[in-house]
Structure formats: C-alpha cells, structure tokens
PDB file of C-alpha atoms in Angstrom:
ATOM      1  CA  UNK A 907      33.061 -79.784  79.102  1.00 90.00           C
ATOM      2  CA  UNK A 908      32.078 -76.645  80.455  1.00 93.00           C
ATOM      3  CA  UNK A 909      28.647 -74.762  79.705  1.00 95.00           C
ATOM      4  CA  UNK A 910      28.122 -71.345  79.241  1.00 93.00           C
ATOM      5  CA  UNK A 911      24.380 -69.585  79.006  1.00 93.00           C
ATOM      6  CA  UNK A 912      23.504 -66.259  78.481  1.00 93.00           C
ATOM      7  CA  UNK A 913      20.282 -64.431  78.070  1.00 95.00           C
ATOM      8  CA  UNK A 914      18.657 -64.307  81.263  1.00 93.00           C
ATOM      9  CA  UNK A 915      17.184 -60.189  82.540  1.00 96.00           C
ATOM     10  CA  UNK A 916      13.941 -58.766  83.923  1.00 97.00           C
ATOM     11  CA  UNK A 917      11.154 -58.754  81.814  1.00 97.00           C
ATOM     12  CA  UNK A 918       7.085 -58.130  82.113  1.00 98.00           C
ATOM     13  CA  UNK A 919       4.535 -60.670  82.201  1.00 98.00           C
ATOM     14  CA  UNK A 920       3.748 -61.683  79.173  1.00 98.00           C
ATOM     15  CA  UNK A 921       7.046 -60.523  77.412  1.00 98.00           C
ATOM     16  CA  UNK A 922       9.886 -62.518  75.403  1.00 98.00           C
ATOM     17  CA  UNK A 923      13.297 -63.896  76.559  1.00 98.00           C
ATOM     18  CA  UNK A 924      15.844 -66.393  74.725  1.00 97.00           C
ATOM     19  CA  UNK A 925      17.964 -67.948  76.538  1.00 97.00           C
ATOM     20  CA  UNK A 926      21.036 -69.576  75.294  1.00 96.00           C
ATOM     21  CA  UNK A 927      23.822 -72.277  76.236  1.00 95.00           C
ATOM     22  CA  UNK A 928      26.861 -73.060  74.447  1.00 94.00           C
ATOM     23  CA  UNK A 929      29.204 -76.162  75.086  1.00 93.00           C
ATOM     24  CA  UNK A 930      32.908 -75.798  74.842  1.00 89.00           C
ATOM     25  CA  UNK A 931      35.993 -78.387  75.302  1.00 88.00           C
ATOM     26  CA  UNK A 932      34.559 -81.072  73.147  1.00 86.00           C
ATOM     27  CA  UNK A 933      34.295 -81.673  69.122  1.00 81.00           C
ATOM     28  CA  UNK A 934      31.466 -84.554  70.033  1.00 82.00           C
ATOM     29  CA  UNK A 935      27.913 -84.133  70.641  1.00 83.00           C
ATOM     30  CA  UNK A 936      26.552 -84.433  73.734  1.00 87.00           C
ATOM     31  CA  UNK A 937      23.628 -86.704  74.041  1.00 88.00           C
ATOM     32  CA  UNK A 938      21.042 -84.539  76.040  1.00 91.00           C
ATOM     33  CA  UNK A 939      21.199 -80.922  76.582  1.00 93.00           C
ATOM     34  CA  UNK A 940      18.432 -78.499  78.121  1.00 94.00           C
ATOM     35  CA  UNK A 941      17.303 -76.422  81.147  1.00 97.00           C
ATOM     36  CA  UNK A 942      16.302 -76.963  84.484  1.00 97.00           C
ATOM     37  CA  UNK A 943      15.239 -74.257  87.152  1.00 98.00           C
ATOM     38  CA  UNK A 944      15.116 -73.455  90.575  1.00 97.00           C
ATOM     39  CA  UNK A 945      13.219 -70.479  91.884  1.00 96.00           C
ATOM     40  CA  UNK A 946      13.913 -69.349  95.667  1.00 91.00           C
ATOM     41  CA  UNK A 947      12.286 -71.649  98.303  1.00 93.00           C
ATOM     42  CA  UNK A 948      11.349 -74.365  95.672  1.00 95.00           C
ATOM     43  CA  UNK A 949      12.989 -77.602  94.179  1.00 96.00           C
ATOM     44  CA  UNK A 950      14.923 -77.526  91.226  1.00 96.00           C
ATOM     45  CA  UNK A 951      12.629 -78.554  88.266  1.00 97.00           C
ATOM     46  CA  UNK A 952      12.579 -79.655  84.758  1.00 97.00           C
ATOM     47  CA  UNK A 953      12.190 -76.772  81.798  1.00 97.00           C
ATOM     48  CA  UNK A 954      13.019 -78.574  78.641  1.00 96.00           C
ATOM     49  CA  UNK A 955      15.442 -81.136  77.307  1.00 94.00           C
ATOM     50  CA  UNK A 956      16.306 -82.035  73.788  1.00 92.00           C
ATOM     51  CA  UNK A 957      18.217 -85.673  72.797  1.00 88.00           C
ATOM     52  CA  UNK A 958      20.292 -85.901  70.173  1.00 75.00           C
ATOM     53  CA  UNK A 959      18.842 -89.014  69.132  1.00 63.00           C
ATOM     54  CA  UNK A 960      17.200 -88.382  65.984  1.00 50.00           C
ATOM     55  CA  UNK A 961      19.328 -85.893  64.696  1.00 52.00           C
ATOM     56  CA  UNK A 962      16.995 -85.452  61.153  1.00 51.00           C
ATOM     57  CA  UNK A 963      13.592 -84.817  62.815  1.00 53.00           C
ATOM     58  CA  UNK A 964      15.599 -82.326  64.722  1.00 59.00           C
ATOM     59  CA  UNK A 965      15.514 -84.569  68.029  1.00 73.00           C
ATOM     60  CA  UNK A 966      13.579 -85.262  70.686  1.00 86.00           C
ATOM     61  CA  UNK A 967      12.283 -82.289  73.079  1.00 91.00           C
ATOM     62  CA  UNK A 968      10.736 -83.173  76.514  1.00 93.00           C
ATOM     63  CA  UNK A 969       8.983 -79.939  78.674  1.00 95.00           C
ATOM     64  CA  UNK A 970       8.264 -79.495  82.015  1.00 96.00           C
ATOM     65  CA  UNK A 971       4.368 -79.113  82.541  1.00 96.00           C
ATOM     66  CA  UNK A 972       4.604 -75.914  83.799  1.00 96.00           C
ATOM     67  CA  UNK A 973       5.865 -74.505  80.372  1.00 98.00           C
ATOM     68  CA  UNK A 974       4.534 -76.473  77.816  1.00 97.00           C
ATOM     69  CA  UNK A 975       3.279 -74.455  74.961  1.00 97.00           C
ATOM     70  CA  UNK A 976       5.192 -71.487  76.167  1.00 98.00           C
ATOM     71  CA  UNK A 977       8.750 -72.482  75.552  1.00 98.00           C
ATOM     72  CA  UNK A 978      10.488 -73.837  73.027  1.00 96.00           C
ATOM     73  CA  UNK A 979      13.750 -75.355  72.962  1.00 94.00           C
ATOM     74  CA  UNK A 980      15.729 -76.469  70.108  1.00 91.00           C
ATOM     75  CA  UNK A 981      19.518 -77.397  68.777  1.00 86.00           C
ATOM     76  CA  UNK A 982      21.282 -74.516  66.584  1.00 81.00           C
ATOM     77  CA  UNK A 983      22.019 -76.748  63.458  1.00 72.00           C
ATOM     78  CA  UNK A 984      25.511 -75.243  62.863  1.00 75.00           C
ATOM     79  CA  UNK A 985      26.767 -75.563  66.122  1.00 75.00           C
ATOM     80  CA  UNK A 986      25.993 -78.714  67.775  1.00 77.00           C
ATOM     81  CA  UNK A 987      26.174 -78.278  71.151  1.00 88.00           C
ATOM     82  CA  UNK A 988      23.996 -75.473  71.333  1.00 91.00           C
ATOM     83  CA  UNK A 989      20.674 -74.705  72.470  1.00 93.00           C
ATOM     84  CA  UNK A 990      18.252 -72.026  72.517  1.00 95.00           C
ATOM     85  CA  UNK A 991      15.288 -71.564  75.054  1.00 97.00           C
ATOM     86  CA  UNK A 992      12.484 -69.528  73.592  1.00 97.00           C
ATOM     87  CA  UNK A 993      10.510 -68.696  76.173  1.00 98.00           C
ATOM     88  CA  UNK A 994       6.995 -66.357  75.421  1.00 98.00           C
ATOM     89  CA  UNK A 995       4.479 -65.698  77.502  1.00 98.00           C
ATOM     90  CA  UNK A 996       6.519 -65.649  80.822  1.00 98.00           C
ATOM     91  CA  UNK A 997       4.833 -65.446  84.255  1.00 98.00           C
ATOM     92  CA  UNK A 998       5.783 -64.059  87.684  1.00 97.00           C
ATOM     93  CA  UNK A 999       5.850 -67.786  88.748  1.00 96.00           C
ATOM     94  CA  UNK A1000       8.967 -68.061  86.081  1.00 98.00           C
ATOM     95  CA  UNK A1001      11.248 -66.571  88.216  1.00 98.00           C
ATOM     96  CA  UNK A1002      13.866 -68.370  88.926  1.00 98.00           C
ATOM     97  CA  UNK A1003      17.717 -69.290  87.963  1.00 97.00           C
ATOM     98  CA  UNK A1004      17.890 -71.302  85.079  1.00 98.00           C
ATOM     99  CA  UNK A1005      20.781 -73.893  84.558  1.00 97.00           C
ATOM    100  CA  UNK A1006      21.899 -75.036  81.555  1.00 96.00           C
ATOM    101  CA  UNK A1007      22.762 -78.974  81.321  1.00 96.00           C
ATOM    102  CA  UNK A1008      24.131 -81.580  79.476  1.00 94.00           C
ATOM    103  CA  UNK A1009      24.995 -85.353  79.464  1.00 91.00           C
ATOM    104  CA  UNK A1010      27.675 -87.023  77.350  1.00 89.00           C
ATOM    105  CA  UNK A1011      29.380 -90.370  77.465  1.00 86.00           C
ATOM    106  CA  UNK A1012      27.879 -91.017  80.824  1.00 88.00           C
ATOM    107  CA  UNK A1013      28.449 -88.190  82.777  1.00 92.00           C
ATOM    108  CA  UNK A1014      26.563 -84.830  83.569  1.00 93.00           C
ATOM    109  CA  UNK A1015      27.427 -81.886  83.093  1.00 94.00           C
ATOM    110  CA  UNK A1016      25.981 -78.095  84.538  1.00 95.00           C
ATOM    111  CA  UNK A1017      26.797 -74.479  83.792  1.00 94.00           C
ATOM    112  CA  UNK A1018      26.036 -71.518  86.645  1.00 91.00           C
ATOM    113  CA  UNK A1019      23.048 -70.458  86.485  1.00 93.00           C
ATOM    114  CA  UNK A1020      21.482 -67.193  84.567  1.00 95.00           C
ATOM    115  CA  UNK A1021      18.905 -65.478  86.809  1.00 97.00           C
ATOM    116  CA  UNK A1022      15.408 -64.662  84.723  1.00 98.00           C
ATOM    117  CA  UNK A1023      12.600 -62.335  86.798  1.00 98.00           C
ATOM    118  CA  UNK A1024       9.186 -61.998  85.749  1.00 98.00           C
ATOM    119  CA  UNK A1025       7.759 -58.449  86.983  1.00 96.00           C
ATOM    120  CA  UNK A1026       6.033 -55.292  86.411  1.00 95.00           C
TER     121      UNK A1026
END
C-alpha cells in the first residue's frame, strides 16, 4: 500500500488549506486512515483519524486537541481510501509536515510527508 498526499503550501493565518491522501495497491479498505504532524523541534502528534467502522454514519473521526473545531477530516465516498483534511482557521503554531497514515489488516502504513507553513 503506498500513500500519496498532496495539498500542503504557505498560507496566512487565518486562511484555508485541504489537504489530501490517496491509497493505491489495494481494492480493500483500510481500517483507519488520517493525519499526524510533526513541526521542527517537537514530537510527532495526532491531527485527525477517521475508522472505517461505521461506514453509514460516515465513520468515526477522532482530532487532536489542538485542532478541534478547525479541521475537518472525512472519507471521499467514491473512492474509499481517500481522505480529505479541511483545515480553516490555521495558525503559525500549524506549521509543520503533515503525514498521511493508514492501518489495514494489521499493519501500518505512512506516506512522506507534505510540508504546510502558517505565515504572513
């Protein structure tokens, strides 16, 4: 399985980005896919997470505190193993290189990372 995310720039405080992360080399869905970040001099931290489980109420999401009702991450409907970060209302203290993973049949799985920065 590999990941692939996209969608990561510069933008202002208090600006828009969507970040994005697409799973390839497998027709099944993964069980849990999301975000985690690391910004430089810092330990790696929790973003968001959605599980498959509960597929018709469209999952179930899990946020770092840090971003709770700022981001919002959810499961493209068409293509499985997908999933879209909205993230509004970004900060300096944002900054950092997010990494898209997944887990699937017991393993874990990680894409590179895609850098977002938070500045005027």
């Amino acid at each position: 399985v590999q990941l692939q995310a996209s969608g990561g720039g510069l933008v202002q405080p208090g600006g828009s980005l969507r970040l994005s992360c697409a799973a390839s080399g497998t027709s099944l869905s993964l069980d849990v896919m999301g975000w985690y970040r690391q910004a430089p001099g810092k330990e790696r931290e929790l973003v968001a997470v959605i599980s498959y489980q509960g597929f018709a109420s469209g999952g179930r999401t899990t946020y770092g505190d840090s971003v709770k009702g700022r981001f919002t991450i959810s499961r493209d409907n068409a293509e499985k193993n997908t999933v879209s970060l909205q993230m509004n209302d970004l900060k300096p203290e944002d900054t950092a290189v997010y990494y898209c993973n997944a887990v699937g049949w017991g393993r874990a799985f990680e894409g590179q990372g895609t850098l977002v920065t938070v500045s005027s």
